[in-house]
Coordinates of C-alpha atoms and ligand atoms in Angstrom, one line a residue:
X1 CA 0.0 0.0 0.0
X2 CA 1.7 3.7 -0.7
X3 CA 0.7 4.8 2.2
X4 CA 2.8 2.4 4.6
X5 CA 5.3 2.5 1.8
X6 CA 5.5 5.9 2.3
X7 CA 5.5 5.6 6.0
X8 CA 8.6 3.2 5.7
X9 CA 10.8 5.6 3.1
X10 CA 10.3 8.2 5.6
X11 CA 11.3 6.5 9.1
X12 CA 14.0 4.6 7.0
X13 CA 15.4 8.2 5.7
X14 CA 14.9 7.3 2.0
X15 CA 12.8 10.4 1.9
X16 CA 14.1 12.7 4.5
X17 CA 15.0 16.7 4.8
X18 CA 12.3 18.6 6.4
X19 CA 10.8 19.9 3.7
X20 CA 10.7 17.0 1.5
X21 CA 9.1 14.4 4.5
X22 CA 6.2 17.4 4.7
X23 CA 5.1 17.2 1.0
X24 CA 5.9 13.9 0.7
X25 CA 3.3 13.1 3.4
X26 CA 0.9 16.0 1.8
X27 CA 1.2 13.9 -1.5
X28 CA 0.5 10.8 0.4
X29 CA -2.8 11.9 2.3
X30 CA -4.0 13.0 -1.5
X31 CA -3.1 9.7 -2.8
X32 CA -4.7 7.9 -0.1
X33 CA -7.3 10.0 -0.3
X34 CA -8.5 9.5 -3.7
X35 CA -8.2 5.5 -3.2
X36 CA -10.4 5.5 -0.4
X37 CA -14.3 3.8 -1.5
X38 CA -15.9 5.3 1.5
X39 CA -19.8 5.4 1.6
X40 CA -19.9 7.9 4.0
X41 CA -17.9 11.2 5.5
X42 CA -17.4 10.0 8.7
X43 CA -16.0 6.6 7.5
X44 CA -13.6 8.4 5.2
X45 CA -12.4 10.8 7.8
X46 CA -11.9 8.3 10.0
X47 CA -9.8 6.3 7.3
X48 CA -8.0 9.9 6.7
X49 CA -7.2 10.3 10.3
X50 CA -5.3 6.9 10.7
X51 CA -3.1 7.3 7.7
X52 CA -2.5 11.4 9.3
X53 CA -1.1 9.2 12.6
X54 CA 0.5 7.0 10.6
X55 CA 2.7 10.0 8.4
X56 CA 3.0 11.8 11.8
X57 CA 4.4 8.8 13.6
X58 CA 7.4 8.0 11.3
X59 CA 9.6 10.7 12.2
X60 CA 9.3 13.0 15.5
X61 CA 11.3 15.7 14.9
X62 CA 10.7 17.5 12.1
X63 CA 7.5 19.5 12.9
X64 CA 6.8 20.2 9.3
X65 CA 5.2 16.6 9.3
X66 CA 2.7 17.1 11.4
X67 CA 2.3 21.0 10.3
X68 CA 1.7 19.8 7.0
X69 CA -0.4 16.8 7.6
X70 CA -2.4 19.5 10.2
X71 CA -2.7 21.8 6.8
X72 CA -4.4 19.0 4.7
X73 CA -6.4 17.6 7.3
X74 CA -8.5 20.8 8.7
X75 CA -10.1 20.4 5.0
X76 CA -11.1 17.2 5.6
X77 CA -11.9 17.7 9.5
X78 CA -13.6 21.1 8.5
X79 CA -16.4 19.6 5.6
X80 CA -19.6 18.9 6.0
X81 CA -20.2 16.1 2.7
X82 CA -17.7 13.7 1.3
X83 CA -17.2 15.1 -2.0
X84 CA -16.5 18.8 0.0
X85 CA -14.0 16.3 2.3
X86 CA -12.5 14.8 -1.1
X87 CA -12.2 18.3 -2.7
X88 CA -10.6 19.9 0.4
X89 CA -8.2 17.4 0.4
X90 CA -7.2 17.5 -3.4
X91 CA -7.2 21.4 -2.8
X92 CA -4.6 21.7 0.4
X93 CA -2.4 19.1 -0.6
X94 CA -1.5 20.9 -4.0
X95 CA -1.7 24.0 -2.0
X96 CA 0.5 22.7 0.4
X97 CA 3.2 21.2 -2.1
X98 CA 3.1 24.7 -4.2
X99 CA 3.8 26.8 -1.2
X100 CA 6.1 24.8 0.4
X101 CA 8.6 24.9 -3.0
X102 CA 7.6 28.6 -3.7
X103 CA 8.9 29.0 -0.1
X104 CA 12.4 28.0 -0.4
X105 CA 13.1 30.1 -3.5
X106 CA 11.6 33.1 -1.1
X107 CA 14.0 32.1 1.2
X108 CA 17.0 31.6 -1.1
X109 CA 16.1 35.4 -2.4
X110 CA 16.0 36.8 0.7
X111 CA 18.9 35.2 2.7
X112 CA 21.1 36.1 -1.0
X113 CA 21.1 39.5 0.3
X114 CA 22.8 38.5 3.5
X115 CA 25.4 37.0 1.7
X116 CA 28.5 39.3 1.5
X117 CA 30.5 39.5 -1.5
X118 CA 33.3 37.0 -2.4
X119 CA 31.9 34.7 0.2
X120 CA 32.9 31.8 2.3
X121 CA 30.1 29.8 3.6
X122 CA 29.7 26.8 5.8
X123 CA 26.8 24.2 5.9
X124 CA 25.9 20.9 7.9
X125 CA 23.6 18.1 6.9
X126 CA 21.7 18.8 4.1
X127 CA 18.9 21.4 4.0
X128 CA 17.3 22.0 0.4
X129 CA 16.6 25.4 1.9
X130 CA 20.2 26.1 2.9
X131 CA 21.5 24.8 -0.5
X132 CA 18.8 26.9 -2.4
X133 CA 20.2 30.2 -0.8
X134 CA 23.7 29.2 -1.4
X135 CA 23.1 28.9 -4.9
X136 CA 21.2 31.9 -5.4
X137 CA 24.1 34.0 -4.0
X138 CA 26.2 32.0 -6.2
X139 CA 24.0 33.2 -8.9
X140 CA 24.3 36.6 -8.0
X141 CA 28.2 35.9 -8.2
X142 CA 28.5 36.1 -4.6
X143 CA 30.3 32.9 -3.4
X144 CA 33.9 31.9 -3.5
X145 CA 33.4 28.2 -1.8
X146 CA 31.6 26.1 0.9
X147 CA 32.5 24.3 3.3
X148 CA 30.5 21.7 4.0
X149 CA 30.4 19.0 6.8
X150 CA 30.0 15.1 6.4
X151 CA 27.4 14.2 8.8
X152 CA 28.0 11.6 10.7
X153 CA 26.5 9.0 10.9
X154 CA 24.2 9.1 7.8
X155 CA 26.7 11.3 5.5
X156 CA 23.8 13.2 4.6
X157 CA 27.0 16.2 3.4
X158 CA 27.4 13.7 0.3
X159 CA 24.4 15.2 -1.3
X160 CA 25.3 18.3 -0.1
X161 CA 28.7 17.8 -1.8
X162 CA 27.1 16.7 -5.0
X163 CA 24.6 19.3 -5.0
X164 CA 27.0 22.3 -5.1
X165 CA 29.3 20.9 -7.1
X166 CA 26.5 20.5 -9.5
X167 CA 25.5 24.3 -9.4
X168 CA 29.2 25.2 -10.2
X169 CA 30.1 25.9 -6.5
X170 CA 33.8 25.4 -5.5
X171 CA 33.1 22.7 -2.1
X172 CA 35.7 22.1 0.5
X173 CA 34.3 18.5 1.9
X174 CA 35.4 18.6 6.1
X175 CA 34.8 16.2 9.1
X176 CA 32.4 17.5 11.4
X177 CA 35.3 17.5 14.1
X178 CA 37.0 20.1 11.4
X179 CA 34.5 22.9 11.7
X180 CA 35.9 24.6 14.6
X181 CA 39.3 24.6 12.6
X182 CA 37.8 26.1 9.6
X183 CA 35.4 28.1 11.1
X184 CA 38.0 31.5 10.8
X185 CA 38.4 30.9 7.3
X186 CA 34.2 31.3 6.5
X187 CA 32.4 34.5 6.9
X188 CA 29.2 32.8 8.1
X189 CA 27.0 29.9 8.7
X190 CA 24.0 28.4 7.0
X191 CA 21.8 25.7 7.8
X192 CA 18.4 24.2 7.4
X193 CA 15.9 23.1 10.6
X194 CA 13.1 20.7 11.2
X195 CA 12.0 22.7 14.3
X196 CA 12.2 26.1 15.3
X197 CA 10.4 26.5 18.8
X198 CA 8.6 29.4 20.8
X199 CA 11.8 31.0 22.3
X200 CA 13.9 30.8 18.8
X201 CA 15.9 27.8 19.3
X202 CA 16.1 25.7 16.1
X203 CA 16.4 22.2 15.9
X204 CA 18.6 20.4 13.4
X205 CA 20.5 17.3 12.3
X206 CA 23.4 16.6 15.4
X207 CA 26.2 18.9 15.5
X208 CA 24.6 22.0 14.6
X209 CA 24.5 23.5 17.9
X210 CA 28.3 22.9 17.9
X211 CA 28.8 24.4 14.8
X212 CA 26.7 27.4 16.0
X213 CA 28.9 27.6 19.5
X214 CA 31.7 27.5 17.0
X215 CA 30.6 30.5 14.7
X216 CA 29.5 32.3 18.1
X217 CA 33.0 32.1 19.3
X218 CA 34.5 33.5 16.1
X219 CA 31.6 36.4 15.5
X220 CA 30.5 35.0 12.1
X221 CA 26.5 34.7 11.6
X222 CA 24.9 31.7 11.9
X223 CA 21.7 31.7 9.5
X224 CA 19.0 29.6 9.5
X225 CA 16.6 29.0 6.6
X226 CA 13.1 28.0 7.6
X227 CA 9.9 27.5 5.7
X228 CA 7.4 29.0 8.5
X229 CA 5.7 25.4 8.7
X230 CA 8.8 23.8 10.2
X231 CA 7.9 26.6 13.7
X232 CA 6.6 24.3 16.1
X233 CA 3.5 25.5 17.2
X234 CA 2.6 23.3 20.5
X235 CA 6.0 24.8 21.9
X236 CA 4.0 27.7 23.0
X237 CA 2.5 25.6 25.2
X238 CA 5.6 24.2 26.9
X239 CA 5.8 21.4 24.8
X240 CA 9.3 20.1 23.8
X241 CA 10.3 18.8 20.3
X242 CA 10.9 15.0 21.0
X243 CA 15.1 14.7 20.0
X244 CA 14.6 11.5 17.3
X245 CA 17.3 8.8 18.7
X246 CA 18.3 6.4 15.6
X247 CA 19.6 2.9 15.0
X248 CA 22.8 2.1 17.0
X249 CA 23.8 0.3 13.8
X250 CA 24.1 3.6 12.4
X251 CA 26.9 4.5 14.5
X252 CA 29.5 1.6 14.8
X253 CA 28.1 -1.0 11.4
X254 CA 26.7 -4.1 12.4
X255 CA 30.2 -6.1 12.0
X256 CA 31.7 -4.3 15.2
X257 CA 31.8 -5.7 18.4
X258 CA 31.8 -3.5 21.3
X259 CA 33.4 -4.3 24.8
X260 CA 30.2 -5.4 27.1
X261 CA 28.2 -2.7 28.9
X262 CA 29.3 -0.2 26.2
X263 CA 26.2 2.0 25.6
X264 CA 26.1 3.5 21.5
X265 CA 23.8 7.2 21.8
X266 CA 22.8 8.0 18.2
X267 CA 20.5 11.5 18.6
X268 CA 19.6 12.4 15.5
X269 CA 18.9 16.1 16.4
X270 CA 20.1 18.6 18.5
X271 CA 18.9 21.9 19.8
X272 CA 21.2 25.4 19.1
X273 CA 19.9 28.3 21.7
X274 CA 18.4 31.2 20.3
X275 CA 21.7 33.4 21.4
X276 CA 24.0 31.3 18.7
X277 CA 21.7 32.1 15.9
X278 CA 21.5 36.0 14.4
X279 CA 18.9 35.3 12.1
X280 CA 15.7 33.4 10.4
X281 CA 15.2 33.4 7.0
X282 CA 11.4 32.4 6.3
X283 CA 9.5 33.0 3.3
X284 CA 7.4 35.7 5.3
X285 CA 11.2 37.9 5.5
X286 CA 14.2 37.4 8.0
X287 CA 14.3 38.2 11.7
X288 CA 15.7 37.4 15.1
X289 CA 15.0 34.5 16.7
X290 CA 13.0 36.5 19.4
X291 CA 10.1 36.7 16.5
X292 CA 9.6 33.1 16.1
X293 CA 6.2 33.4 18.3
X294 CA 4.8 36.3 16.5
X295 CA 5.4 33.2 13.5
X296 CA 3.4 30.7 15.2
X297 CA 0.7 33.1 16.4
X298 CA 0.0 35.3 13.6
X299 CA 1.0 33.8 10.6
X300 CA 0.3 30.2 11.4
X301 CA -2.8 31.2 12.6
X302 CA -2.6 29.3 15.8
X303 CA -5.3 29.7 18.3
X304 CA -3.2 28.7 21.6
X305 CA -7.4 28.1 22.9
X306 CA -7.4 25.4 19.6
X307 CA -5.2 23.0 22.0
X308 CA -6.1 24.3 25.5
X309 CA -8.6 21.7 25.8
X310 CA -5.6 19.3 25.7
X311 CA -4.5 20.9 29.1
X312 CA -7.9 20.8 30.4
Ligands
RUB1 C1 17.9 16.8 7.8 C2 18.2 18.0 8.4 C3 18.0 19.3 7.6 C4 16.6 19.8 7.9 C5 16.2 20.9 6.9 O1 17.9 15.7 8.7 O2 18.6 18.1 9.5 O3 18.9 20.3 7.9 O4 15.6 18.8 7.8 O5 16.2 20.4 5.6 P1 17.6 14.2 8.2 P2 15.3 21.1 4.5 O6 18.6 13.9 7.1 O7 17.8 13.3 9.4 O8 16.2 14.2 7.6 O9 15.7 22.5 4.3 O10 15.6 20.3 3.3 O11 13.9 21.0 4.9

């Protein structure tokens, strides 16, 4: 079935970045959607519902999952017949899917014009809206080279390698351990996120927030590109982003053996503070970290009283 197909490519990182696990999920509600044979609305919301869970349990970090499975669903949730349910759907997923690419080349626009002439920029992991704004600058003839991180364990800075080298852009390909060493040569810092919360921290693959105590130390901006559907909504509430912990095989291969009581950690996210980052980039323009609220309240359009019954 695609849904659980789907479900597997995402938890298994075949489809993974942010960005890409939200519209991939928004595709798959639609698909699902349109197979359904329900007779009547409540059966096919209910149907609707369980694949939402499904999409939303595969991967717990990256809010834009459930942000974007949240979009798609309200139509269904909000109709009052099946074919308005089956429309609604149809309608937000392709709504959801256009905006979300229209956002990144927003982004890539806007954080261009942060980008200093003759530039030398660093990156970690692999963020399509990172990349998109290094490229733009590089379009605009702004950029010298990158540096760009591996990423253990999953070596997610091979695509990133591949992807700038394929736009033209000179790459300098470091350890993560390297980017304190490297960090004076670079005139500042971009990465993606799969969470930005209430008080501005942003949430991305591990190592970031070292790479952001690292550009703090040597005064060079540390930018972060964010679609305003990866804010994390519930976090005005208290609520914490759950830190995703992966496979141990990820870390030390499955041929290794270990000495006995050895324990393997293999977070897949960590959190950088809101004082290591100078800026947001969204799609909606580019501010402190101290405005990500204002994000989630006004431009999200969340009702804090929507989820208050949650306390209750
Ligand atoms: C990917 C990662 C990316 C963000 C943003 O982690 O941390 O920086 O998801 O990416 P993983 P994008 O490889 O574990 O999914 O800008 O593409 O949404």
């Amino acid at each position: 079935m695609v849904l659980t197909k789907t479900a597997d490519d995402i938890s298994s990182m075949r489809i993974r970045g942010a960005g890409r696990i939200a519209r991939t999920a928004a595709g798959a509600l639609q698909e699902y959607g349109t197979s359904l044979d329900c007779d009547t609305l409540a059966a096919f919301v209910r149907e609707m519902e369980n694949a939402a869970d499904i999409l939303c349990g595969t991967r717990p970090t990256a809010v834009s999952l459930p942000n974007a499975v949240r979009f798609v669903m309200q139509g269904v949730q909000g109709s009052t017949t099946l074919e308005e349910a089956q429309g609604a759907l149809n309608k937000r997923a392709v709504e959801f899917i256009r905006d979300s690419l229209a956002a990144v080349g927003k982004i890539a626009e806007i954080a261009a014009r942060q980008i200093p002439d003759d530039a030398v920029i660093m990156t970690h992991c692999n963020s399509e809206a990172a990349i998109a704004c290094i490229i733009r600058a590089h379009e605009l003839g702004k950029v010298r080279e990158v540096y760009a991180t591996e990423v253990r364990p999953r070596n997610q800075g091979y695509i990133t390698i591949q992807m700038l080298s394929d736009a033209g852009i000179p790459v300098n390909f470091i350890v993560d351990s390297a980017a304190r060493m490297f960090m004076p040569k670079v005139d500042l810092v971009i990465t993606g996120t799969d969470a930005v919360t209430a008080n501005g921290a942003v949430v991305n693959k591990i190592g970031t927030s070292q790479i952001a105590l690292c550009a703090h130390e040597a005064r060079k901006p540390f930018i972060v590109a964010a679609e305003t559907y990866k804010f994390a909504p519930r976090t005005i509430l208290g609520e914490r982003i759950p830190i995703e912990y992966r496979p141990i095989e990820e870390v030390i291969g499955s041929e290794r053996q270990l000495p006995a009581g050895v324990v393997v950690k293999n977070p897949a996210f960590d959190v950088t503070p809101p004082a290591y980052v100078d800026l947001i980039v969204t799609e909606i323009g580019a501010f402190a970290p101290s405005y990500a609220p204002f994000v989630i309240r006004d431009h999200l359009g969340w009702d804090t009283s929507e989820f208050q019954k949650d306390y209750a």
